[in-house]
Coordinates of C-alpha atoms and ligand atoms in Angstrom, one line a residue:
M1 CA 7.2 44.4 -12.8
I2 CA 7.6 40.7 -12.9
P3 CA 10.3 39.7 -15.5
N4 CA 8.4 38.0 -18.3
S5 CA 9.9 34.5 -17.6
R6 CA 9.0 34.6 -13.9
R7 CA 5.6 35.7 -14.9
I8 CA 5.1 32.5 -17.5
F9 CA 6.6 30.1 -15.0
L10 CA 4.1 31.7 -12.3
K11 CA 1.2 30.6 -15.3
Q12 CA 2.8 27.4 -15.6
S13 CA 2.2 27.0 -12.1
A14 CA -1.1 27.7 -11.8
A15 CA -2.2 24.7 -14.0
L16 CA -0.1 22.6 -11.8
T17 CA -1.9 21.1 -9.3
G18 CA -1.7 17.5 -6.3
A19 CA 1.7 18.7 -4.5
F20 CA 1.9 21.4 -5.8
S21 CA -0.7 24.5 -4.9
L22 CA -3.5 24.7 -2.7
T23 CA -6.2 25.2 -5.1
S24 CA -6.0 21.3 -5.8
L25 CA -8.6 19.8 -8.0
F26 CA -10.0 18.1 -5.3
Q27 CA -11.5 20.8 -3.9
Q28 CA -12.1 22.1 -7.2
A29 CA -14.8 19.3 -7.9
H30 CA -15.2 17.9 -4.7
A31 CA -15.0 20.3 -1.9
A32 CA -18.3 21.1 -0.8
D33 CA -19.6 17.9 -1.6
F34 CA -17.0 16.7 0.9
A35 CA -17.6 19.4 3.5
A36 CA -21.1 18.5 3.7
A37 CA -20.5 15.1 3.9
T38 CA -18.2 15.4 6.5
R39 CA -20.6 18.0 8.8
S40 CA -23.0 14.8 8.3
V41 CA -20.6 12.4 11.0
S42 CA -18.9 15.3 12.6
H43 CA -20.5 13.8 15.9
L44 CA -19.9 10.9 14.7
N45 CA -16.6 8.7 16.0
A46 CA -14.7 7.0 12.7
L47 CA -16.1 3.4 13.7
E48 CA -19.6 5.1 13.6
A49 CA -18.6 7.1 10.7
A50 CA -18.2 4.2 8.5
Q51 CA -21.6 3.1 9.0
N52 CA -22.9 6.3 7.7
E53 CA -24.0 5.4 4.2
D54 CA -24.6 9.6 3.3
F55 CA -20.8 10.1 4.2
W56 CA -19.4 7.3 1.6
A57 CA -22.0 8.2 -1.5
P58 CA -19.9 11.1 -2.1
I59 CA -16.9 8.9 -2.2
Q60 CA -18.2 6.3 -4.6
R61 CA -18.9 8.4 -6.5
A62 CA -15.5 9.9 -6.8
Y63 CA -14.5 7.1 -8.8
S64 CA -14.9 5.9 -12.5
V65 CA -15.1 1.8 -12.2
N66 CA -16.6 -0.1 -14.2
P67 CA -20.6 -0.9 -13.2
N68 CA -21.1 -4.0 -14.8
L69 CA -18.0 -5.1 -12.9
M70 CA -17.5 -5.6 -9.0
N71 CA -13.6 -5.1 -8.4
L72 CA -13.5 -7.1 -5.1
N73 CA -9.0 -7.2 -5.9
N74 CA -8.0 -3.9 -4.8
G75 CA -5.1 -6.0 -2.9
G76 CA -3.8 -6.0 -6.2
V77 CA -3.7 -2.9 -7.5
S78 CA -6.5 -0.2 -7.0
P79 CA -8.1 2.6 -8.8
A80 CA -7.2 6.4 -8.7
P81 CA -10.5 8.1 -8.3
I82 CA -11.0 11.0 -10.8
V83 CA -9.7 14.3 -9.1
V84 CA -6.4 11.8 -9.8
Q85 CA -6.3 10.8 -12.5
E86 CA -7.5 14.0 -14.2
A87 CA -4.3 15.7 -12.5
V88 CA -2.3 13.2 -14.2
E89 CA -3.8 14.1 -17.8
R90 CA -3.2 17.5 -17.0
Y91 CA 1.0 17.4 -16.3
N92 CA 0.9 14.0 -18.9
Q93 CA -0.5 16.8 -21.4
L94 CA 1.8 19.4 -20.1
S95 CA 5.2 17.3 -20.5
N96 CA 4.3 16.3 -24.3
E97 CA 4.0 19.9 -24.9
G98 CA 8.0 20.0 -24.3
P99 CA 8.7 17.2 -22.0
S100 CA 12.5 17.9 -21.4
Y101 CA 11.5 21.7 -20.4
Y102 CA 8.3 20.8 -18.5
M103 CA 9.0 17.8 -17.1
W104 CA 12.4 18.8 -15.7
Q105 CA 12.2 21.9 -15.1
I106 CA 8.2 22.6 -13.9
L107 CA 7.4 19.3 -12.9
D108 CA 10.2 18.6 -11.1
Q109 CA 10.0 21.6 -8.9
G110 CA 6.8 19.4 -7.2
R111 CA 8.7 16.8 -5.7
E112 CA 10.2 18.2 -2.6
P113 CA 6.5 19.5 -1.7
L114 CA 5.4 16.3 -2.6
R115 CA 8.3 15.1 -0.1
Q116 CA 7.1 16.8 2.5
K117 CA 3.3 16.1 1.9
L118 CA 4.2 12.2 2.4
A119 CA 6.5 12.8 4.8
Q120 CA 3.3 14.0 7.0
L121 CA 1.2 11.6 5.9
A122 CA 4.5 8.6 6.7
G123 CA 4.8 11.2 10.4
A124 CA 8.0 11.0 9.3
K125 CA 11.0 13.0 8.3
P126 CA 11.1 14.2 4.7
A127 CA 14.6 13.7 5.0
E128 CA 13.7 9.9 5.2
I129 CA 11.6 10.0 2.1
A130 CA 12.0 8.7 -1.1
I131 CA 9.4 8.9 -3.8
N132 CA 9.8 5.7 -6.7
R133 CA 7.7 3.3 -8.6
N134 CA 7.0 0.4 -6.3
A135 CA 7.4 -1.5 -3.2
T136 CA 9.1 -4.1 -5.3
E137 CA 11.7 -1.2 -6.3
S138 CA 11.8 0.2 -2.6
L139 CA 12.0 -3.3 -0.9
N140 CA 14.7 -4.7 -3.8
T141 CA 16.8 -1.3 -3.5
V142 CA 17.2 -1.9 0.8
I143 CA 17.9 -5.9 0.2
Y144 CA 19.9 -5.4 -2.9
G145 CA 21.3 -2.2 -0.5
L146 CA 22.5 -4.1 2.3
P147 CA 25.9 -4.2 3.2
L148 CA 25.8 -7.4 4.5
K149 CA 28.7 -10.4 3.2
A150 CA 28.9 -14.2 2.5
G151 CA 27.7 -15.6 5.8
D152 CA 25.4 -12.9 7.1
E153 CA 22.2 -14.6 8.1
V154 CA 18.6 -12.8 6.8
I155 CA 15.5 -14.4 8.5
G156 CA 12.2 -13.6 6.9
T157 CA 9.0 -16.4 5.7
K158 CA 7.6 -18.1 3.7
Q159 CA 4.3 -15.5 3.5
D160 CA 6.0 -13.2 1.9
Y161 CA 5.8 -11.3 -0.7
P162 CA 7.7 -13.0 -3.6
N163 CA 9.5 -9.7 -5.2
M164 CA 11.3 -9.9 -2.2
I165 CA 11.6 -13.5 -1.4
Q166 CA 13.5 -13.4 -5.2
A167 CA 15.5 -10.6 -4.2
Y168 CA 17.5 -12.6 -1.2
K169 CA 17.2 -15.4 -3.3
Q170 CA 19.5 -14.0 -5.5
R171 CA 21.9 -12.1 -3.2
A172 CA 21.9 -15.7 -1.9
E173 CA 23.2 -17.1 -5.0
R174 CA 25.6 -13.9 -5.9
D175 CA 26.5 -12.3 -2.9
G176 CA 27.2 -15.8 -0.4
I177 CA 24.2 -14.6 2.3
V178 CA 22.1 -16.5 4.4
Y179 CA 18.7 -16.6 3.7
K180 CA 16.4 -18.5 5.7
Q181 CA 12.2 -18.6 5.9
I182 CA 9.7 -19.4 8.4
S183 CA 6.3 -20.8 7.8
F184 CA 3.0 -19.5 10.0
D185 CA 0.0 -21.4 9.6
F186 CA -2.6 -18.0 9.7
P187 CA -4.9 -17.1 10.7
I188 CA -2.8 -15.9 14.2
E189 CA -4.4 -14.3 16.9
D190 CA -1.2 -14.0 19.4
D191 CA 1.4 -11.6 19.5
D192 CA 3.6 -13.9 21.1
V193 CA 3.3 -16.5 18.9
I194 CA 4.6 -14.9 15.9
V195 CA 7.4 -13.2 17.7
R196 CA 8.5 -15.8 19.3
G197 CA 8.5 -17.8 15.8
Y198 CA 11.4 -15.3 14.1
E199 CA 12.9 -15.0 17.5
Q200 CA 13.7 -19.1 17.2
A201 CA 15.2 -18.4 14.0
I202 CA 18.1 -15.6 14.9
T203 CA 22.0 -17.4 15.1
P204 CA 24.4 -15.2 16.6
K205 CA 25.1 -14.7 12.2
T206 CA 21.4 -13.0 12.3
K207 CA 22.1 -9.9 10.5
I208 CA 17.9 -8.6 8.8
I209 CA 14.4 -9.7 9.6
H210 CA 12.4 -9.1 7.1
V211 CA 8.2 -9.4 7.5
T212 CA 5.4 -8.2 5.5
H213 CA 3.6 -6.1 7.8
M214 CA 0.0 -7.2 6.4
V215 CA 0.3 -10.4 4.7
N216 CA -1.2 -9.7 1.2
W217 CA -2.6 -13.8 0.6
V218 CA -4.3 -13.4 3.0
G219 CA -4.2 -10.2 4.8
Q220 CA -2.9 -10.8 8.2
T221 CA -1.8 -8.0 10.0
M222 CA 1.6 -8.6 11.7
P223 CA 2.9 -7.1 15.2
V224 CA 5.8 -5.4 13.2
A225 CA 6.7 -3.1 16.0
K226 CA 7.0 -6.2 19.0
I227 CA 9.0 -8.0 16.7
A228 CA 11.4 -5.0 15.7
D229 CA 11.3 -4.3 19.7
M230 CA 12.9 -8.2 19.9
A231 CA 15.6 -7.6 17.2
H232 CA 16.7 -4.7 18.2
A233 CA 17.5 -6.1 21.5
H234 CA 18.9 -8.6 19.9
G235 CA 21.2 -6.3 17.2
I236 CA 19.3 -7.1 14.3
E237 CA 18.0 -4.6 11.9
V238 CA 14.4 -5.2 10.7
I239 CA 13.0 -4.4 7.2
A240 CA 8.6 -3.3 6.6
D241 CA 7.2 -4.4 3.5
G242 CA 4.5 -2.1 3.6
A243 CA 2.2 -2.7 0.5
H244 CA -1.0 -3.3 2.3
S245 CA -0.8 -1.0 5.4
F246 CA 0.1 2.4 3.5
G247 CA -3.3 4.2 3.1
L248 CA -5.1 1.7 4.9
I249 CA -4.8 1.4 8.7
D250 CA -4.1 5.0 10.1
F251 CA -0.3 4.4 11.7
Q252 CA 2.8 6.4 11.5
V253 CA 5.8 4.6 9.1
P254 CA 8.9 5.2 13.1
D255 CA 5.6 3.3 15.3
L256 CA 6.4 0.4 13.5
H257 CA 9.4 0.9 15.1
A258 CA 11.8 -1.0 11.8
D259 CA 14.7 0.6 10.4
Y260 CA 13.6 0.1 6.5
F261 CA 9.7 0.3 5.1
G262 CA 9.0 0.4 1.4
T263 CA 5.6 0.6 0.0
S264 CA 3.2 0.7 -3.3
L265 CA 0.9 4.0 -3.4
H266 CA -1.2 2.5 -5.8
K267 CA -3.2 0.1 -3.2
F268 CA -5.2 1.7 -0.8
L269 CA -4.0 5.2 -1.1
S270 CA -5.4 5.2 -4.7
A271 CA -2.3 7.5 -6.1
P272 CA -1.7 7.2 -9.9
I273 CA -0.9 3.5 -10.8
G274 CA 3.2 3.4 -11.0
T275 CA 3.9 4.9 -8.1
G276 CA 5.9 4.0 -4.3
M277 CA 7.7 5.2 -1.3
M278 CA 10.9 4.3 0.8
W279 CA 11.5 4.9 3.7
V280 CA 15.0 4.8 5.5
K281 CA 15.7 5.9 9.1
E282 CA 18.3 8.5 9.1
D283 CA 20.8 7.2 10.6
K284 CA 20.6 4.1 8.2
I285 CA 20.8 6.3 4.5
E286 CA 25.0 6.4 4.7
K287 CA 25.3 2.7 4.0
L288 CA 22.6 2.2 2.1
W289 CA 23.8 1.2 -1.5
P290 CA 21.3 2.7 -3.9
L291 CA 20.1 0.8 -6.1
T292 CA 21.1 2.7 -9.4
C293 CA 23.4 4.9 -9.9
N294 CA 24.3 7.3 -7.6
S295 CA 27.5 10.0 -7.8
V296 CA 27.8 10.0 -3.9
P297 CA 27.0 6.0 -3.2
H298 CA 27.3 6.5 0.6
S299 CA 25.7 10.0 1.0
T300 CA 23.1 10.5 3.6
D301 CA 20.7 12.1 1.5
I302 CA 17.7 10.1 0.8
R303 CA 17.4 11.3 -2.8
K304 CA 20.2 9.2 -4.2
F305 CA 17.8 6.3 -4.4
E306 CA 15.8 8.6 -6.8
T307 CA 18.7 8.2 -9.6
L308 CA 15.6 6.2 -11.4
G309 CA 16.1 8.1 -15.1
T310 CA 13.6 8.9 -17.1
R311 CA 10.1 8.2 -15.8
S312 CA 7.0 9.4 -15.9
F313 CA 6.7 12.8 -13.5
P314 CA 2.6 13.0 -14.1
L315 CA 2.1 9.8 -12.7
E316 CA 4.6 11.2 -9.5
Q317 CA 2.9 14.5 -9.5
G318 CA -0.2 12.7 -8.9
I319 CA 0.1 11.2 -6.1
G320 CA -0.5 14.7 -4.3
E321 CA -3.9 14.7 -5.4
A322 CA -4.3 11.4 -4.0
I323 CA -3.1 12.5 -0.2
N324 CA -5.6 15.4 -0.7
F325 CA -8.6 12.8 -1.3
H326 CA -7.4 10.6 1.2
E327 CA -6.6 13.6 3.8
A328 CA -10.2 14.5 3.4
I329 CA -11.8 11.0 4.3
G330 CA -10.4 10.6 7.3
S331 CA -7.5 7.7 7.5
K332 CA -9.4 6.4 10.9
R333 CA -12.4 7.1 9.5
K334 CA -10.9 4.9 5.8
E335 CA -9.6 2.2 7.7
E336 CA -12.9 1.3 10.1
R337 CA -15.1 2.2 6.1
I338 CA -13.1 -0.6 4.4
R339 CA -12.4 -2.7 7.7
Y340 CA -16.7 -2.7 8.2
L341 CA -17.1 -3.6 4.4
K342 CA -14.3 -6.5 5.0
D343 CA -16.5 -7.5 7.8
Y344 CA -20.1 -7.1 6.3
W345 CA -19.7 -9.7 4.2
A346 CA -17.5 -12.1 5.6
T347 CA -19.5 -12.7 8.6
R348 CA -23.0 -12.6 6.2
V349 CA -20.4 -15.7 4.7
R350 CA -19.3 -17.8 7.1
E351 CA -22.6 -18.5 8.1
I352 CA -22.9 -20.4 5.1
P353 CA -22.8 -24.0 4.8
G354 CA -18.9 -25.2 3.4
V355 CA -17.7 -22.2 3.8
E356 CA -15.0 -21.7 5.2
L357 CA -13.0 -17.7 6.6
H358 CA -9.0 -18.1 6.5
T359 CA -8.1 -14.4 7.5
S360 CA -8.8 -13.4 11.8
L361 CA -12.1 -11.2 11.5
N362 CA -10.5 -9.4 14.8
P363 CA -9.5 -5.9 14.0
K364 CA -6.2 -6.0 15.1
Y365 CA -5.3 -8.8 12.8
S366 CA -6.3 -7.6 10.0
C367 CA -8.5 -4.8 7.6
A368 CA -9.2 -4.9 4.6
I369 CA -8.0 -8.3 3.3
C370 CA -10.0 -11.6 3.9
G371 CA -9.6 -15.0 2.4
V372 CA -12.4 -17.3 1.3
S373 CA -13.0 -21.0 0.2
V374 CA -15.7 -23.3 -0.9
K375 CA -16.1 -26.6 0.4
G376 CA -15.6 -28.9 -3.1
M377 CA -14.2 -25.8 -4.9
T378 CA -10.4 -24.8 -5.6
P379 CA -9.2 -21.9 -5.6
G380 CA -9.5 -21.2 -9.2
D381 CA -12.8 -22.8 -9.5
L382 CA -14.5 -20.4 -6.7
S383 CA -12.5 -17.2 -8.2
S384 CA -13.8 -18.2 -12.2
A385 CA -17.2 -18.8 -11.5
L386 CA -17.8 -15.6 -9.4
F387 CA -16.3 -13.9 -12.5
N388 CA -18.0 -16.0 -15.5
K389 CA -21.2 -15.9 -13.5
Y390 CA -21.3 -13.0 -11.5
K391 CA -19.1 -10.9 -13.1
I392 CA -17.1 -10.3 -9.8
H393 CA -13.6 -10.3 -9.7
T394 CA -11.5 -11.7 -7.0
V395 CA -8.4 -13.8 -6.8
G396 CA -7.5 -17.0 -6.5
I397 CA -4.2 -17.6 -3.8
V398 CA -2.6 -20.7 -3.7
W399 CA 0.8 -20.3 -2.1
E400 CA 2.7 -22.3 0.8
N401 CA 0.2 -23.7 3.5
I402 CA -2.7 -21.4 2.0
S403 CA -5.5 -22.0 -0.3
C404 CA -8.2 -19.6 -0.8
V405 CA -9.8 -16.7 -2.4
R406 CA -8.7 -12.8 -1.3
V407 CA -11.5 -10.7 -1.4
T408 CA -10.7 -6.9 -0.9
P409 CA -12.6 -4.0 -1.2
H410 CA -12.3 -0.7 -1.6
V411 CA -14.1 2.9 -0.3
Y412 CA -15.5 2.7 -3.8
T413 CA -17.4 -0.3 -3.0
T414 CA -21.0 -0.1 -1.8
I415 CA -23.2 -2.7 0.5
P416 CA -24.9 -3.5 -2.7
D417 CA -22.3 -5.2 -4.4
L418 CA -21.3 -7.0 -0.5
D419 CA -24.9 -8.4 -1.1
R420 CA -24.7 -9.7 -4.2
F421 CA -20.9 -10.8 -3.4
V422 CA -22.7 -12.5 -0.4
A423 CA -25.1 -14.3 -2.5
A424 CA -23.0 -15.3 -4.8
V425 CA -21.1 -17.2 -2.6
S426 CA -24.5 -19.3 -1.2
E427 CA -25.8 -20.2 -4.8
L428 CA -21.8 -21.4 -5.4
A429 CA -21.7 -23.3 -2.3
S430 CA -24.9 -24.7 -2.4
S431 CA -24.2 -26.4 -6.1
A432 CA -20.8 -27.2 -5.2
K433 CA -22.3 -29.2 -2.2
A434 CA -25.4 -30.5 -4.3
Ligands
PLP1 C1 2.9 -7.8 0.5 C2 3.5 -7.4 -1.1 N1 4.8 -6.2 -1.2 C3 4.8 -6.5 -2.2 C4 4.3 -5.9 -3.7 C5 4.8 -5.3 -4.4 O1 4.1 -4.1 -4.8 P1 4.2 -3.5 -6.5 O2 3.9 -4.6 -7.7 O3 3.1 -2.5 -6.2 O4 5.7 -4.1 -6.3 C6 3.0 -6.4 -3.2 C7 2.2 -6.3 -4.2 O5 0.9 -6.8 -4.6 C8 2.3 -7.0 -2.2 O6 1.2 -7.6 -1.5

């Protein structure tokens, strides 16, 4: 006979989904739909499947986006599909029945299965994966945790993300490290130009190169592995900011050859908003200080980076459901679909007089994000007009040498949406010229 406490636990576990259990909400809600859609594209390669609207229709329906507002700023943060929202709600209700018991004794048991799921998705060892709240937290943990001393140099770019730039500047002010920024003129379609840009800034004091895998402002994909190979040949470690690449392009984190990697999961993975992941190469864990406290700061256990205090276990556990959803689509299919959507609108608007693209359309150098501008309009004018006249949400970018509107579709974006967007840009361009 099963003891009473065990029976209660089994009953509670049955109420849990995502990382915990094979009977996920995704399977209950969408398995049949997806199985049929997947059969319809099983004879197609990922590029062909990207253009098969029958396959993408159930995926579009799996989100709860507002039909009256076209969200083309998925680069900022992406919505979660309904199954992920429901998982979070279930975990939240359970947590509120008795937070310290349900969160710390029940939901907490999902963390190790979740670590394994994330590791599998990342192509990494579970012992190298820490779960946290966003890319800022992941990468700041690395930046503040590195044992750098006064005079040690770090090379980054003016086009990196501000939260990382500020962290290096803070370390420069606090610890006397030297933070050097190079600058790129994107788009660039030549790996050697990029690798050389970093290499020329190296001195005998350089210890770290920081690379943004996909540059958030204009979506340029950086050749991280080539940069890392060059850096390692000089004895330099590499930090990769994968906020925009993880869950979007089909790659394995170790293939970047970097030493440290941080990402948000609430962008292209469509995990609950406020979830992130950090990867540290196994032999680098010991020397990296945790950002928050730990009883053994120089432990080799990746869990030392998870002493975050009380945080949302429902959000964290919802990540498992997002991985189920992502895997049901298929990583490569998802990458090709989102790139197809970007190409769909970008190749149409670039034919309009007065319209300029700020991103390469070579698949090697871009995927979801593309910058666009209209002659005679500032980025602010263009994004405001798109919103005020057409209820299309984008973001105006003015940063360093970049000035454009950033447009980012996601798997739920439809072709009719993009036709409306192209028509809106066309009207605005012709009235800006008039
Ligand atoms: C390149 C890059 N890195 C890091 C971040 C930070 O992400 P989060 O706000 O989720 O911490 C962003 C956010 O947009 C980003 O674009």
